[in-house]
Amino acid sequence: MANLTTNLVQLDFSNNKIYGSIPQGIQTLVGLTKLLLGSNQLTGSIPPGMGLLQNLGILDLVENKLVGPIPPSFGNLTRLIQLYLSDNDLTGLIPLSLGDCKSLQVLDLHMNRLSGSIPKQVLELPALSLMLNLAINSFPGALPVEVGKLKNLEELYLSENKLSGEIPSAIGQCSSLKYLYMNNNFFRGNIPPSFIFLKGLEELFLSDNNLSGMIPEGFENLRMLIKMNLSRNNLEGAVPEEGVFNNITAFSIEGNSKLCGGIPILKLPNCPIPIKPNMEQTQEKSKPTKVIIIIIVVVVLFLTLIVFSTILYLIKKSKTKLPPTPLDVGIRFKAVSYNALLKATNEFNNSTNLLGVGSFGSVYRGILQQNESNPVAVKVLHLQQKGATKSFMAECNTLREIRHRNLLKIVTVCSSTDFQGNPFRALVFEFMVNGSLESWLHPTVSHNEDQLQEKNLNLERRLNIAVDVASALNYLHHESQSPIVHCDVKPSNVLLDDDLTAHVGDFGLAKFLNFSPSSNSRQLNEQDASSIAIKGSIGYVSPEYGMGGEVSTQGDVYSYGILLLEMFTGKRPTDDMFKDGTNIHNYSKTHELPERVEEIIDSRLMLELREDHNDAEIVTSSMLRNERRIIARDKMRQILASVVQIGVKCSSELPSNRSSMNEVVVGVQTVKNQFHGLGR
């Protein structure tokens, strides 16, 4: 196993009768993105060295006879998307280090002998969206309230453990849940009323616990609920007759002797009719109540008058002040005045300070007085342009929620008026010394030959930028608090700092997504719905947007695929050569890879490759020298072909054929690792 090539990407031995222990040498296969050893007869413990396989996206060890603990080194598998360890004989605690696997979407540990409390670090995994299965183990104690942070999780299985205490009401915040299994534990107290907010819930199992109280009002309104089991608890009170409670095959409540009512087939006793109180006693009791109400009303009116007067005073006092920043970006970044930006940009001088002009604003180079050592980029909104104000709001809303090394960092914000009393809006960003990726891929003709040479991006730099942009988009889609769609991924919105690290910027078209249980998809929130027609730039917009499709993360994946193809072919998607139904996707796809990859790759990259060969180490045998050149050339062809294939898949016409950014990050990182493996 240890002698297999480090370029191996997938290894699948699942569903066989392989026995013995997992070889220690498997840790040398650092190129693996998928390792599938499930449904065998493997014994022994999981080698800690597997934590060195840092490119792993999927690890499947289910249905074996593995023993011992889950290695803490698994916390190093930061690109892991799916982890399956179920149906073994694993013991010990869930490692806290699993909380570092920020890309994890599936964690399946059921049917083992794991113990100890459930770590809150696992419940705070930002990308955990498909399944968390901890059933049939020995987890004791209370379920942490952090379970409410699994807002995007669809399946949660906690059955057959030793969990106790009350069920956290925070579960009601897990708005994407479809399957919730908590049966066969020691939960007590009431069923949280917040469960009625789980509008997409399809199956709910709470049987065999010590739950008491009434069935929460509103359960009958959970229209998606098709299976529910509340059996063998201590529930009491009326059983609803509508919704899931109207189908005897869809729910079970046996073993709750204090329940009453419900549909006739249940044959439960009638619920007692509440006794109406004596009218005279009621009137006598109501007299002091009326007095108390009158006193409360008088006090409230008096306090309201004081508050109203205070507000009027403050409004009058603040009339001479500049209008406040409309968003709470100012809480995180100290706002700057119009006058300060005017001085910083040499009065917005177009001849000396203008960096570029976009759809909704102009960008100027500036130096703020309070930090003269670090220049900034000032984006001034053209508020007379339709949609500019909405673009400013969208960018502020996005920037206040995000922070990532590959996203353009905001320095401050200005929401004020100019000296003529006109509204003025501006965003101030860190200045990127090396400009945009656009200027490097397509240098202007005005540059002399030496400057063109300096502007060229070699293969290593292009791979680094590809990984940087993919990491930024993966963060927006899967790791930010709410999924964010950039909507305008293109080279001019990718900026390069002094060491050519890429930073994605311009969030003027960005959209937040909300989960819709009824449609099983992510949709625009209400404030973005009105701007659904604005979806990006020509050449980078996904086909479904052109047909009125809704904004989705797959739209960004398409734009990234086009950007990737542009980076490595050197051709814009709007190039004149793409006409009569052809485009950069078809152009890259129709060439047989890797054999014909040189026909589509940017000529500057091929020139670099030939120069590398010419400068190769001189050896005495010309035959050996030629052999080395051939091997190196073949490997380079494979690397270039791999990155083109990722771009082709991402830019597929159908969204269902595209990868997710989780998968894309793993893919481009693997290609980069293969390049470094050539000893460059």
PDB file of C-alpha atoms in Angstrom, residues 127-363:
ATOM      1  CA  ALA A 127     -20.806  23.152   7.027  1.00  0.00           C
ATOM      2  CA  LEU A 128     -22.582  20.247   8.761  1.00  0.00           C
ATOM      3  CA  SER A 129     -25.679  20.129   6.593  1.00  0.00           C
ATOM      4  CA  LEU A 130     -26.481  16.606   5.407  1.00  0.00           C
ATOM      5  CA  MET A 131     -26.283  14.287   8.419  1.00  0.00           C
ATOM      6  CA  LEU A 132     -25.053  13.972  12.013  1.00  0.00           C
ATOM      7  CA  ASN A 133     -25.585  10.394  13.214  1.00  0.00           C
ATOM      8  CA  LEU A 134     -24.501   9.564  16.787  1.00  0.00           C
ATOM      9  CA  ALA A 135     -27.147   6.885  17.420  1.00  0.00           C
ATOM     10  CA  ILE A 136     -26.540   3.575  19.229  1.00  0.00           C
ATOM     11  CA  ASN A 137     -23.582   4.639  21.362  1.00  0.00           C
ATOM     12  CA  SER A 138     -23.207   5.443  25.066  1.00  0.00           C
ATOM     13  CA  PHE A 139     -23.222   9.230  25.165  1.00  0.00           C
ATOM     14  CA  PRO A 140     -24.437  10.389  28.613  1.00  0.00           C
ATOM     15  CA  GLY A 141     -25.654  13.652  30.109  1.00  0.00           C
ATOM     16  CA  ALA A 142     -27.410  16.660  28.671  1.00  0.00           C
ATOM     17  CA  LEU A 143     -27.541  17.519  24.999  1.00  0.00           C
ATOM     18  CA  PRO A 144     -25.593  20.813  24.605  1.00  0.00           C
ATOM     19  CA  VAL A 145     -27.661  23.849  23.634  1.00  0.00           C
ATOM     20  CA  GLU A 146     -25.151  24.392  20.793  1.00  0.00           C
ATOM     21  CA  VAL A 147     -27.244  21.859  18.872  1.00  0.00           C
ATOM     22  CA  GLY A 148     -29.307  24.908  17.853  1.00  0.00           C
ATOM     23  CA  LYS A 149     -26.394  26.092  15.703  1.00  0.00           C
ATOM     24  CA  LEU A 150     -26.997  23.262  13.219  1.00  0.00           C
ATOM     25  CA  LYS A 151     -29.283  25.531  11.226  1.00  0.00           C
ATOM     26  CA  ASN A 152     -28.526  23.824   7.900  1.00  0.00           C
ATOM     27  CA  LEU A 153     -28.611  20.213   9.087  1.00  0.00           C
ATOM     28  CA  GLU A 154     -31.166  17.919   7.442  1.00  0.00           C
ATOM     29  CA  GLU A 155     -30.757  14.700   9.488  1.00  0.00           C
ATOM     30  CA  LEU A 156     -29.989  14.350  13.218  1.00  0.00           C
ATOM     31  CA  TYR A 157     -29.891  10.905  14.852  1.00  0.00           C
ATOM     32  CA  LEU A 158     -29.307  10.619  18.641  1.00  0.00           C
ATOM     33  CA  SER A 159     -31.294   7.433  19.348  1.00  0.00           C
ATOM     34  CA  GLU A 160     -30.278   4.729  21.839  1.00  0.00           C
ATOM     35  CA  ASN A 161     -27.803   6.635  23.963  1.00  0.00           C
ATOM     36  CA  LYS A 162     -27.870   7.695  27.616  1.00  0.00           C
ATOM     37  CA  LEU A 163     -28.786  11.321  27.062  1.00  0.00           C
ATOM     38  CA  SER A 164     -30.766  12.928  29.888  1.00  0.00           C
ATOM     39  CA  GLY A 165     -32.135  16.257  31.056  1.00  0.00           C
ATOM     40  CA  GLU A 166     -34.535  18.388  29.063  1.00  0.00           C
ATOM     41  CA  ILE A 167     -34.513  18.560  25.286  1.00  0.00           C
ATOM     42  CA  PRO A 168     -32.965  21.949  24.410  1.00  0.00           C
ATOM     43  CA  SER A 169     -35.538  24.307  22.939  1.00  0.00           C
ATOM     44  CA  ALA A 170     -32.714  25.549  20.699  1.00  0.00           C
ATOM     45  CA  ILE A 171     -33.421  22.601  18.382  1.00  0.00           C
ATOM     46  CA  GLY A 172     -36.303  24.704  17.114  1.00  0.00           C
ATOM     47  CA  GLN A 173     -33.658  26.871  15.408  1.00  0.00           C
ATOM     48  CA  CYS A 174     -32.532  23.944  13.214  1.00  0.00           C
ATOM     49  CA  SER A 175     -34.908  25.073  10.508  1.00  0.00           C
ATOM     50  CA  SER A 176     -33.599  22.665   7.845  1.00  0.00           C
ATOM     51  CA  LEU A 177     -34.251  19.450   9.795  1.00  0.00           C
ATOM     52  CA  LYS A 178     -36.135  16.688   7.992  1.00  0.00           C
ATOM     53  CA  TYR A 179     -35.342  13.716  10.233  1.00  0.00           C
ATOM     54  CA  LEU A 180     -35.014  13.978  14.023  1.00  0.00           C
ATOM     55  CA  TYR A 181     -34.520  10.774  16.031  1.00  0.00           C
ATOM     56  CA  MET A 182     -34.096  11.112  19.822  1.00  0.00           C
ATOM     57  CA  ASN A 183     -35.836   7.937  20.975  1.00  0.00           C
ATOM     58  CA  ASN A 184     -34.560   5.470  23.608  1.00  0.00           C
ATOM     59  CA  ASN A 185     -32.807   7.955  25.853  1.00  0.00           C
ATOM     60  CA  PHE A 186     -33.602   9.445  29.292  1.00  0.00           C
ATOM     61  CA  PHE A 187     -34.918  12.850  28.234  1.00  0.00           C
ATOM     62  CA  ARG A 188     -37.422  14.382  30.661  1.00  0.00           C
ATOM     63  CA  GLY A 189     -39.591  17.475  30.854  1.00  0.00           C
ATOM     64  CA  ASN A 190     -41.855  18.854  28.158  1.00  0.00           C
ATOM     65  CA  ILE A 191     -41.514  18.522  24.411  1.00  0.00           C
ATOM     66  CA  PRO A 192     -40.164  21.979  23.475  1.00  0.00           C
ATOM     67  CA  PRO A 193     -42.903  24.155  21.911  1.00  0.00           C
ATOM     68  CA  SER A 194     -40.183  25.468  19.571  1.00  0.00           C
ATOM     69  CA  PHE A 195     -40.475  22.205  17.592  1.00  0.00           C
ATOM     70  CA  ILE A 196     -43.394  23.802  15.744  1.00  0.00           C
ATOM     71  CA  PHE A 197     -40.833  25.959  13.900  1.00  0.00           C
ATOM     72  CA  LEU A 198     -39.362  22.870  12.212  1.00  0.00           C
ATOM     73  CA  LYS A 199     -41.598  23.384   9.188  1.00  0.00           C
ATOM     74  CA  GLY A 200     -39.689  20.910   6.996  1.00  0.00           C
ATOM     75  CA  LEU A 201     -39.724  18.048   9.523  1.00  0.00           C
ATOM     76  CA  GLU A 202     -40.764  14.747   7.949  1.00  0.00           C
ATOM     77  CA  GLU A 203     -39.965  12.193  10.684  1.00  0.00           C
ATOM     78  CA  LEU A 204     -39.880  12.734  14.472  1.00  0.00           C
ATOM     79  CA  PHE A 205     -39.083   9.957  16.963  1.00  0.00           C
ATOM     80  CA  LEU A 206     -39.218  10.787  20.700  1.00  0.00           C
ATOM     81  CA  SER A 207     -40.429   7.416  22.000  1.00  0.00           C
ATOM     82  CA  ASP A 208     -39.043   5.592  25.046  1.00  0.00           C
ATOM     83  CA  ASN A 209     -38.024   8.607  27.106  1.00  0.00           C
ATOM     84  CA  ASN A 210     -39.413  10.215  30.286  1.00  0.00           C
ATOM     85  CA  LEU A 211     -41.136  13.151  28.606  1.00  0.00           C
ATOM     86  CA  SER A 212     -44.168  14.703  30.293  1.00  0.00           C
ATOM     87  CA  GLY A 213     -46.638  17.519  29.756  1.00  0.00           C
ATOM     88  CA  MET A 214     -48.886  18.065  26.765  1.00  0.00           C
ATOM     89  CA  ILE A 215     -48.308  17.591  23.065  1.00  0.00           C
ATOM     90  CA  PRO A 216     -47.307  21.125  21.968  1.00  0.00           C
ATOM     91  CA  GLU A 217     -50.029  23.120  20.290  1.00  0.00           C
ATOM     92  CA  GLY A 218     -49.220  23.468  16.608  1.00  0.00           C
ATOM     93  CA  PHE A 219     -47.828  19.969  15.947  1.00  0.00           C
ATOM     94  CA  GLU A 220     -50.873  19.339  13.778  1.00  0.00           C
ATOM     95  CA  ASN A 221     -49.739  22.212  11.525  1.00  0.00           C
ATOM     96  CA  LEU A 222     -46.430  20.571  10.598  1.00  0.00           C
ATOM     97  CA  ARG A 223     -47.623  19.731   7.073  1.00  0.00           C
ATOM     98  CA  MET A 224     -44.463  17.906   6.010  1.00  0.00           C
ATOM     99  CA  LEU A 225     -44.584  15.530   9.000  1.00  0.00           C
ATOM    100  CA  ILE A 226     -45.439  12.012   7.775  1.00  0.00           C
ATOM    101  CA  LYS A 227     -44.111   9.842  10.609  1.00  0.00           C
ATOM    102  CA  MET A 228     -44.050  10.510  14.342  1.00  0.00           C
ATOM    103  CA  ASN A 229     -43.567   8.297  17.397  1.00  0.00           C
ATOM    104  CA  LEU A 230     -44.234   9.654  20.907  1.00  0.00           C
ATOM    105  CA  SER A 231     -44.842   6.247  22.521  1.00  0.00           C
ATOM    106  CA  ARG A 232     -43.892   5.174  26.025  1.00  0.00           C
ATOM    107  CA  ASN A 233     -43.520   8.550  27.710  1.00  0.00           C
ATOM    108  CA  ASN A 234     -45.634  10.307  30.382  1.00  0.00           C
ATOM    109  CA  LEU A 235     -47.533  12.685  28.127  1.00  0.00           C
ATOM    110  CA  GLU A 236     -50.972  13.957  29.118  1.00  0.00           C
ATOM    111  CA  GLY A 237     -53.827  16.099  27.801  1.00  0.00           C
ATOM    112  CA  ALA A 238     -55.598  16.249  24.464  1.00  0.00           C
ATOM    113  CA  VAL A 239     -54.366  14.568  21.283  1.00  0.00           C
ATOM    114  CA  PRO A 240     -54.960  16.773  18.207  1.00  0.00           C
ATOM    115  CA  GLU A 241     -57.122  15.430  15.392  1.00  0.00           C
ATOM    116  CA  GLU A 242     -55.614  17.149  12.356  1.00  0.00           C
ATOM    117  CA  GLY A 243     -52.414  16.911  10.352  1.00  0.00           C
ATOM    118  CA  VAL A 244     -50.298  13.867  11.131  1.00  0.00           C
ATOM    119  CA  PHE A 245     -52.737  12.986  13.957  1.00  0.00           C
ATOM    120  CA  ASN A 246     -55.450  12.291  11.385  1.00  0.00           C
ATOM    121  CA  ASN A 247     -53.659   9.207   9.984  1.00  0.00           C
ATOM    122  CA  ILE A 248     -53.418   6.300  12.412  1.00  0.00           C
ATOM    123  CA  THR A 249     -50.567   4.726  10.436  1.00  0.00           C
ATOM    124  CA  ALA A 250     -48.476   7.904  10.576  1.00  0.00           C
ATOM    125  CA  PHE A 251     -48.105   8.299  14.345  1.00  0.00           C
ATOM    126  CA  SER A 252     -47.872   6.315  17.561  1.00  0.00           C
ATOM    127  CA  ILE A 253     -48.698   7.475  21.102  1.00  0.00           C
ATOM    128  CA  GLU A 254     -49.135   4.169  22.937  1.00  0.00           C
ATOM    129  CA  GLY A 255     -47.870   3.918  26.493  1.00  0.00           C
ATOM    130  CA  ASN A 256     -49.032   7.421  27.496  1.00  0.00           C
ATOM    131  CA  SER A 257     -51.916   6.618  29.847  1.00  0.00           C
ATOM    132  CA  LYS A 258     -52.932  10.234  30.562  1.00  0.00           C
ATOM    133  CA  LEU A 259     -53.710  11.223  26.983  1.00  0.00           C
ATOM    134  CA  CYS A 260     -57.286  11.861  25.900  1.00  0.00           C
ATOM    135  CA  GLY A 261     -59.326  12.821  22.853  1.00  0.00           C
ATOM    136  CA  GLY A 262     -57.907  12.336  19.367  1.00  0.00           C
ATOM    137  CA  ILE A 263     -59.532  10.589  16.395  1.00  0.00           C
ATOM    138  CA  PRO A 264     -62.109   7.906  17.330  1.00  0.00           C
ATOM    139  CA  ILE A 265     -59.967   4.945  16.215  1.00  0.00           C
ATOM    140  CA  LEU A 266     -57.565   5.649  19.079  1.00  0.00           C
ATOM    141  CA  LYS A 267     -60.366   4.829  21.564  1.00  0.00           C
ATOM    142  CA  LEU A 268     -58.957   7.258  24.135  1.00  0.00           C
ATOM    143  CA  PRO A 269     -61.167   8.663  26.913  1.00  0.00           C
ATOM    144  CA  ASN A 270     -62.890  11.967  26.281  1.00  0.00           C
ATOM    145  CA  CYS A 271     -61.078  14.996  27.606  1.00  0.00           C
ATOM    146  CA  PRO A 272     -62.803  16.610  30.653  1.00  0.00           C
ATOM    147  CA  ILE A 273     -64.806  19.761  29.933  1.00  0.00           C
ATOM    148  CA  PRO A 274     -63.313  22.715  31.887  1.00  0.00           C
ATOM    149  CA  ILE A 275     -65.636  23.964  34.678  1.00  0.00           C
ATOM    150  CA  LYS A 276     -66.859  27.550  34.244  1.00  0.00           C
ATOM    151  CA  PRO A 277     -66.370  29.656  37.388  1.00  0.00           C
ATOM    152  CA  ASN A 278     -69.316  31.206  39.292  1.00  0.00           C
ATOM    153  CA  MET A 279     -70.168  34.617  37.783  1.00  0.00           C
ATOM    154  CA  GLU A 280     -70.522  36.427  41.134  1.00  0.00           C
ATOM    155  CA  GLN A 281     -67.162  35.113  42.353  1.00  0.00           C
ATOM    156  CA  THR A 282     -65.627  36.133  39.061  1.00  0.00           C
ATOM    157  CA  GLN A 283     -66.981  39.675  39.351  1.00  0.00           C
ATOM    158  CA  GLU A 284     -65.694  40.014  42.929  1.00  0.00           C
ATOM    159  CA  LYS A 285     -62.255  38.780  41.902  1.00  0.00           C
ATOM    160  CA  SER A 286     -62.211  41.082  38.900  1.00  0.00           C
ATOM    161  CA  LYS A 287     -62.657  44.301  40.927  1.00  0.00           C
ATOM    162  CA  PRO A 288     -59.101  44.504  42.307  1.00  0.00           C
ATOM    163  CA  THR A 289     -57.827  43.376  38.894  1.00  0.00           C
ATOM    164  CA  LYS A 290     -59.491  46.377  37.216  1.00  0.00           C
ATOM    165  CA  VAL A 291     -57.876  48.752  39.705  1.00  0.00           C
ATOM    166  CA  ILE A 292     -54.447  47.270  38.987  1.00  0.00           C
ATOM    167  CA  ILE A 293     -55.005  47.581  35.217  1.00  0.00           C
ATOM    168  CA  ILE A 294     -55.986  51.267  35.554  1.00  0.00           C
ATOM    169  CA  ILE A 295     -52.848  51.996  37.589  1.00  0.00           C
ATOM    170  CA  ILE A 296     -50.650  50.205  35.022  1.00  0.00           C
ATOM    171  CA  VAL A 297     -52.240  52.134  32.112  1.00  0.00           C
ATOM    172  CA  VAL A 298     -51.651  55.491  33.857  1.00  0.00           C
ATOM    173  CA  VAL A 299     -47.990  54.615  34.569  1.00  0.00           C
ATOM    174  CA  VAL A 300     -47.407  53.444  30.995  1.00  0.00           C
ATOM    175  CA  LEU A 301     -48.927  56.631  29.547  1.00  0.00           C
ATOM    176  CA  PHE A 302     -46.744  58.760  31.811  1.00  0.00           C
ATOM    177  CA  LEU A 303     -43.565  56.893  30.829  1.00  0.00           C
ATOM    178  CA  THR A 304     -44.529  57.081  27.151  1.00  0.00           C
ATOM    179  CA  LEU A 305     -44.881  60.845  27.407  1.00  0.00           C
ATOM    180  CA  ILE A 306     -41.397  61.128  28.950  1.00  0.00           C
ATOM    181  CA  VAL A 307     -39.820  58.918  26.264  1.00  0.00           C
ATOM    182  CA  PHE A 308     -41.566  60.798  23.455  1.00  0.00           C
ATOM    183  CA  SER A 309     -40.371  64.149  24.804  1.00  0.00           C
ATOM    184  CA  THR A 310     -36.799  62.830  25.062  1.00  0.00           C
ATOM    185  CA  ILE A 311     -36.868  61.590  21.457  1.00  0.00           C
ATOM    186  CA  LEU A 312     -38.093  64.979  20.193  1.00  0.00           C
ATOM    187  CA  TYR A 313     -35.291  66.704  22.096  1.00  0.00           C
ATOM    188  CA  LEU A 314     -32.624  64.371  20.669  1.00  0.00           C
ATOM    189  CA  ILE A 315     -33.937  64.761  17.115  1.00  0.00           C
ATOM    190  CA  LYS A 316     -33.849  68.532  17.406  1.00  0.00           C
ATOM    191  CA  LYS A 317     -30.348  68.435  18.863  1.00  0.00           C
ATOM    192  CA  SER A 318     -28.975  66.156  16.129  1.00  0.00           C
ATOM    193  CA  LYS A 319     -30.240  68.153  13.132  1.00  0.00           C
ATOM    194  CA  THR A 320     -26.869  69.837  12.657  1.00  0.00           C
ATOM    195  CA  LYS A 321     -24.992  66.525  12.625  1.00  0.00           C
ATOM    196  CA  LEU A 322     -24.145  64.398   9.596  1.00  0.00           C
ATOM    197  CA  PRO A 323     -26.574  61.555   8.935  1.00  0.00           C
ATOM    198  CA  PRO A 324     -25.494  58.319  10.629  1.00  0.00           C
ATOM    199  CA  THR A 325     -24.233  55.263   8.796  1.00  0.00           C
ATOM    200  CA  PRO A 326     -27.358  53.305   7.776  1.00  0.00           C
ATOM    201  CA  LEU A 327     -25.824  49.961   8.654  1.00  0.00           C
ATOM    202  CA  ASP A 328     -24.044  48.608  11.663  1.00  0.00           C
ATOM    203  CA  VAL A 329     -20.828  48.275   9.657  1.00  0.00           C
ATOM    204  CA  GLY A 330     -19.803  51.277  11.701  1.00  0.00           C
ATOM    205  CA  ILE A 331     -19.880  49.180  14.836  1.00  0.00           C
ATOM    206  CA  ARG A 332     -16.990  47.114  13.498  1.00  0.00           C
ATOM    207  CA  PHE A 333     -15.279  49.864  11.443  1.00  0.00           C
ATOM    208  CA  LYS A 334     -14.994  53.479  12.513  1.00  0.00           C
ATOM    209  CA  ALA A 335     -16.748  55.629   9.907  1.00  0.00           C
ATOM    210  CA  VAL A 336     -14.775  58.255   7.955  1.00  0.00           C
ATOM    211  CA  SER A 337     -15.999  61.665   6.779  1.00  0.00           C
ATOM    212  CA  TYR A 338     -16.480  62.917   3.220  1.00  0.00           C
ATOM    213  CA  ASN A 339     -13.843  65.588   3.813  1.00  0.00           C
ATOM    214  CA  ALA A 340     -11.274  62.988   4.909  1.00  0.00           C
ATOM    215  CA  LEU A 341     -11.831  60.946   1.734  1.00  0.00           C
ATOM    216  CA  LEU A 342     -11.677  64.097  -0.392  1.00  0.00           C
ATOM    217  CA  LYS A 343      -8.195  64.858   0.975  1.00  0.00           C
ATOM    218  CA  ALA A 344      -7.082  61.217   0.840  1.00  0.00           C
ATOM    219  CA  THR A 345      -7.806  60.948  -2.907  1.00  0.00           C
ATOM    220  CA  ASN A 346      -6.507  64.374  -3.970  1.00  0.00           C
ATOM    221  CA  GLU A 347     -10.128  65.505  -4.412  1.00  0.00           C
ATOM    222  CA  PHE A 348     -11.045  62.318  -6.313  1.00  0.00           C
ATOM    223  CA  ASN A 349      -8.546  63.190  -9.016  1.00  0.00           C
ATOM    224  CA  ASN A 350      -9.283  61.142 -12.150  1.00  0.00           C
ATOM    225  CA  SER A 351      -5.881  61.700 -13.723  1.00  0.00           C
ATOM    226  CA  THR A 352      -3.654  60.678 -10.801  1.00  0.00           C
ATOM    227  CA  ASN A 353      -5.756  58.643  -8.382  1.00  0.00           C
ATOM    228  CA  LEU A 354      -8.418  56.837 -10.419  1.00  0.00           C
ATOM    229  CA  LEU A 355      -7.891  53.061 -10.386  1.00  0.00           C
ATOM    230  CA  GLY A 356     -10.994  51.995 -12.289  1.00  0.00           C
ATOM    231  CA  VAL A 357     -14.669  52.539 -13.006  1.00  0.00           C
ATOM    232  CA  GLY A 358     -17.385  49.913 -12.514  1.00  0.00           C
ATOM    233  CA  SER A 359     -21.143  49.640 -12.970  1.00  0.00           C
ATOM    234  CA  PHE A 360     -22.014  51.408  -9.729  1.00  0.00           C
ATOM    235  CA  GLY A 361     -18.926  53.356  -8.744  1.00  0.00           C
ATOM    236  CA  SER A 362     -15.385  54.588  -9.257  1.00  0.00           C
ATOM    237  CA  VAL A 363     -12.349  53.379  -7.309  1.00  0.00           C
TER     238      VAL A 363
END
